[in-house]
Amino acid sequence: MLRRQFDSKVVSTVELTATKQQNIGKIGSIQNLPVNLFAAVMGISGLSSSWRLSHELFHTSAVLTDITGAIAILVFILLSIGFLVKGIRYPQKVAAEFAHPIVGNFFGTIPIAILLLSSILSPYQKVLSESVWIIGMILALALSYIIISRLLKGKMDPTHAVPAWLIPCVGVLDIAVTGGTMPFAWAHEVNLLSLAIGGFAALIFFTADY
């Protein structure tokens, strides 16, 4: 009798340990990588641009600009690899996050980060900077179209209105902010288009959020 009770307790302990290990594995899984971490790239890129202006105006060290710019690029690469792995291994989870009325808006941090990185790369490699800007511009316009379409089609519940709604729509303003020096003949028209979309979207979504 005692032998059976002891064996039962051992089995229960082993099962409990296995369950805890599985839960720990899920917590540390790549599937929990949040898309809003790309906002960190936005912040570091902005810091790099600030140091660049500080160098031009107040002659501070240019090394700070280079270091923060390199960190922004490195963080973006690491996050992109992680999120790509997440998309391959857990496509349903990424799709569910994109369709979520709140979390889905944070996907707007990706094209915004790309646009800001184009301005960081500009002093070092013009062609690469222009290529990165084109990618960010296309993604930003496409995402704003999707989000605004959800609103116009009545797929957004007013109870879900949060400031995050502004990210993918008003984020197109960064196209003009970072594309002012682009040499393409069509860049001026695209910049005006982004200003128009971002300006009107800001009015609509500010009203919805507040």
Short mmCIF file of C-alpha atoms in Angstrom, two decimals:
data_model
loop_
_atom_site.label_atom_id
_atom_site.label_comp_id
_atom_site.label_asym_id
_atom_site.label_seq_id
_atom_site.Cartn_x
_atom_site.Cartn_y
_atom_site.Cartn_z
CA MET A 1 0.00 0.00 0.00
CA LEU A 2 2.75 2.43 0.99
CA ARG A 3 4.71 1.37 -2.09
CA ARG A 4 1.79 2.28 -4.33
CA GLN A 5 1.31 5.65 -2.65
CA PHE A 6 5.02 6.41 -3.02
CA ASP A 7 5.00 5.45 -6.71
CA SER A 8 1.89 7.58 -7.27
CA LYS A 9 3.54 10.60 -5.65
CA VAL A 10 6.67 10.11 -7.76
CA VAL A 11 4.61 9.94 -10.96
CA SER A 12 2.64 13.05 -9.96
CA THR A 13 5.86 14.92 -9.21
CA VAL A 14 7.37 13.96 -12.56
CA GLU A 15 4.19 15.00 -14.42
CA LEU A 16 4.07 18.31 -12.53
CA THR A 17 7.74 18.99 -13.33
CA ALA A 18 7.16 18.17 -17.00
CA THR A 19 4.15 20.50 -17.09
CA LYS A 20 6.17 23.33 -15.53
CA GLN A 21 8.97 22.79 -18.05
CA GLN A 22 6.46 22.92 -20.91
CA ASN A 23 4.97 26.14 -19.57
CA ILE A 24 8.42 27.69 -19.18
CA GLY A 25 9.19 26.64 -22.75
CA LYS A 26 6.04 28.33 -24.01
CA ILE A 27 6.84 31.53 -22.11
CA GLY A 28 10.30 31.65 -23.65
CA SER A 29 9.13 30.62 -27.11
CA ILE A 30 9.68 32.75 -30.22
CA GLN A 31 5.91 32.72 -30.69
CA ASN A 32 5.65 35.32 -27.92
CA LEU A 33 7.93 37.82 -29.66
CA PRO A 34 5.83 41.03 -29.74
CA VAL A 35 5.75 43.06 -32.93
CA ASN A 36 5.72 46.31 -30.97
CA LEU A 37 9.42 45.77 -30.17
CA PHE A 38 10.10 47.37 -33.55
CA ALA A 39 9.18 50.63 -31.84
CA ALA A 40 12.58 50.35 -30.14
CA VAL A 41 14.18 50.75 -33.57
CA MET A 42 12.11 53.90 -34.08
CA GLY A 43 13.35 55.36 -30.80
CA ILE A 44 17.01 54.51 -31.36
CA SER A 45 16.85 55.82 -34.94
CA GLY A 46 15.40 59.08 -33.66
CA LEU A 47 18.20 59.30 -31.12
CA SER A 48 20.78 58.80 -33.87
CA SER A 49 19.20 61.56 -35.97
CA SER A 50 19.23 63.85 -32.93
CA TRP A 51 22.94 63.25 -32.38
CA ARG A 52 23.56 63.97 -36.06
CA LEU A 53 21.83 67.33 -35.77
CA SER A 54 23.73 67.99 -32.55
CA HIS A 55 26.98 67.31 -34.39
CA GLU A 56 26.03 69.71 -37.18
CA LEU A 57 24.81 72.50 -34.90
CA PHE A 58 26.94 72.15 -31.76
CA HIS A 59 29.89 70.11 -33.09
CA THR A 60 29.40 67.24 -30.70
CA SER A 61 31.18 63.98 -31.43
CA ALA A 62 30.01 62.21 -34.60
CA VAL A 63 30.89 58.89 -32.96
CA LEU A 64 27.65 59.01 -30.98
CA THR A 65 25.71 59.28 -34.23
CA ASP A 66 27.52 56.27 -35.68
CA ILE A 67 27.11 54.15 -32.54
CA THR A 68 23.39 54.77 -32.08
CA GLY A 69 22.78 54.32 -35.81
CA ALA A 70 24.64 50.99 -35.78
CA ILE A 71 22.64 49.85 -32.74
CA ALA A 72 19.36 50.74 -34.49
CA ILE A 73 20.35 48.71 -37.56
CA LEU A 74 21.50 45.75 -35.46
CA VAL A 75 18.32 45.73 -33.36
CA PHE A 76 16.20 45.84 -36.52
CA ILE A 77 18.09 42.93 -38.10
CA LEU A 78 17.78 40.79 -34.96
CA LEU A 79 14.08 41.55 -34.56
CA SER A 80 13.45 40.89 -38.25
CA ILE A 81 15.14 37.49 -38.04
CA GLY A 82 13.19 36.63 -34.90
CA PHE A 83 9.86 37.72 -36.37
CA LEU A 84 10.59 35.90 -39.63
CA VAL A 85 11.21 32.69 -37.69
CA LYS A 86 7.99 33.31 -35.77
CA GLY A 87 6.09 33.77 -39.05
CA ILE A 88 7.48 30.51 -40.44
CA ARG A 89 6.91 28.43 -37.32
CA TYR A 90 3.68 30.05 -36.08
CA PRO A 91 1.96 31.64 -39.10
CA GLN A 92 -1.50 31.35 -37.52
CA LYS A 93 -0.36 33.31 -34.48
CA VAL A 94 1.09 36.11 -36.63
CA ALA A 95 -2.09 36.20 -38.71
CA ALA A 96 -4.20 36.39 -35.55
CA GLU A 97 -2.08 39.25 -34.21
CA PHE A 98 -2.37 41.13 -37.51
CA ALA A 99 -6.16 40.73 -37.49
CA HIS A 100 -6.42 41.82 -33.84
CA PRO A 101 -8.15 45.24 -33.53
CA ILE A 102 -5.44 46.59 -31.20
CA VAL A 103 -2.28 44.49 -31.59
CA GLY A 104 -2.56 44.61 -35.39
CA ASN A 105 -1.87 48.33 -35.41
CA PHE A 106 1.61 47.80 -34.01
CA PHE A 107 2.63 46.21 -37.32
CA GLY A 108 2.87 49.84 -38.42
CA THR A 109 6.07 50.14 -36.40
CA ILE A 110 7.86 47.95 -38.98
CA PRO A 111 7.58 50.25 -42.04
CA ILE A 112 8.14 53.31 -39.87
CA ALA A 113 11.35 51.76 -38.53
CA ILE A 114 12.45 50.97 -42.10
CA LEU A 115 11.80 54.55 -43.22
CA LEU A 116 13.79 55.95 -40.31
CA LEU A 117 16.65 53.56 -41.01
CA SER A 118 16.82 54.90 -44.56
CA SER A 119 17.69 58.33 -43.19
CA ILE A 120 20.38 56.79 -40.98
CA LEU A 121 21.95 55.02 -43.97
CA SER A 122 21.80 58.08 -46.22
CA PRO A 123 25.19 59.64 -45.28
CA TYR A 124 26.98 56.31 -45.73
CA GLN A 125 25.33 54.59 -48.70
CA LYS A 126 22.92 56.53 -50.90
CA VAL A 127 21.77 53.64 -53.09
CA LEU A 128 21.05 51.39 -50.11
CA SER A 129 19.27 54.24 -48.34
CA GLU A 130 17.04 54.87 -51.35
CA SER A 131 16.24 51.15 -51.70
CA VAL A 132 15.33 50.90 -48.01
CA TRP A 133 13.13 54.00 -48.31
CA ILE A 134 11.23 52.52 -51.25
CA ILE A 135 10.56 49.32 -49.29
CA GLY A 136 9.39 51.27 -46.25
CA MET A 137 7.22 53.55 -48.40
CA ILE A 138 5.44 50.64 -50.09
CA LEU A 139 4.85 48.83 -46.81
CA ALA A 140 3.60 51.99 -45.07
CA LEU A 141 1.10 52.83 -47.82
CA ALA A 142 -0.11 49.23 -48.07
CA LEU A 143 -0.63 48.93 -44.32
CA SER A 144 -2.42 52.27 -44.07
CA TYR A 145 -4.74 51.13 -46.87
CA ILE A 146 -5.56 47.92 -45.00
CA ILE A 147 -6.22 49.66 -41.67
CA ILE A 148 -8.30 52.47 -43.18
CA SER A 149 -10.27 49.88 -45.18
CA ARG A 150 -11.12 48.10 -41.95
CA LEU A 151 -12.51 51.33 -40.57
CA LEU A 152 -14.52 52.26 -43.66
CA LYS A 153 -15.93 48.73 -43.92
CA GLY A 154 -17.12 48.89 -40.31
CA LYS A 155 -14.77 46.15 -39.11
CA MET A 156 -13.46 48.23 -36.20
CA ASP A 157 -15.36 48.24 -32.94
CA PRO A 158 -15.42 51.77 -31.41
CA THR A 159 -14.84 50.18 -28.00
CA HIS A 160 -11.40 49.12 -29.25
CA ALA A 161 -10.38 52.68 -30.09
CA VAL A 162 -6.88 53.29 -28.71
CA PRO A 163 -4.06 55.68 -29.67
CA ALA A 164 -2.31 52.71 -31.34
CA TRP A 165 -4.80 53.11 -34.19
CA LEU A 166 -2.75 56.12 -35.26
CA ILE A 167 0.47 54.15 -35.85
CA PRO A 168 -0.09 52.58 -39.29
CA CYS A 169 -2.18 55.44 -40.72
CA VAL A 170 -0.47 58.54 -39.45
CA GLY A 171 2.84 56.70 -39.80
CA VAL A 172 2.74 57.39 -43.55
CA LEU A 173 3.79 60.95 -42.65
CA ASP A 174 7.26 59.48 -42.11
CA ILE A 175 7.40 58.84 -45.85
CA ALA A 176 7.56 62.58 -46.44
CA VAL A 177 9.77 63.19 -43.40
CA THR A 178 12.42 60.76 -44.63
CA GLY A 179 11.84 61.16 -48.36
CA GLY A 180 12.40 64.88 -48.75
CA THR A 181 15.85 64.35 -50.26
CA MET A 182 15.01 61.36 -52.45
CA PRO A 183 16.21 62.00 -56.04
CA PHE A 184 13.40 60.14 -57.81
CA ALA A 185 11.17 62.14 -60.16
CA TRP A 186 8.07 60.66 -58.54
CA ALA A 187 9.22 61.12 -54.92
CA HIS A 188 7.63 64.56 -54.61
CA GLU A 189 4.20 63.23 -55.59
CA VAL A 190 4.51 60.29 -53.20
CA ASN A 191 5.49 62.64 -50.39
CA LEU A 192 2.45 64.82 -51.06
CA LEU A 193 0.24 61.74 -51.15
CA SER A 194 1.59 60.53 -47.81
CA LEU A 195 1.04 63.96 -46.26
CA ALA A 196 -2.56 63.96 -47.50
CA ILE A 197 -3.28 60.44 -46.23
CA GLY A 198 -1.58 61.01 -42.89
CA GLY A 199 -3.24 64.37 -42.36
CA PHE A 200 -6.78 63.18 -43.04
CA ALA A 201 -6.21 59.91 -41.17
CA ALA A 202 -5.01 61.88 -38.15
CA LEU A 203 -8.25 63.87 -38.06
CA ILE A 204 -10.38 60.73 -38.36
CA PHE A 205 -8.50 58.58 -35.89
CA PHE A 206 -7.96 61.38 -33.34
CA THR A 207 -11.74 61.79 -33.31
CA ALA A 208 -12.26 58.05 -32.94
CA ASP A 209 -9.65 57.68 -30.17
CA TYR A 210 -10.62 60.69 -28.10
#
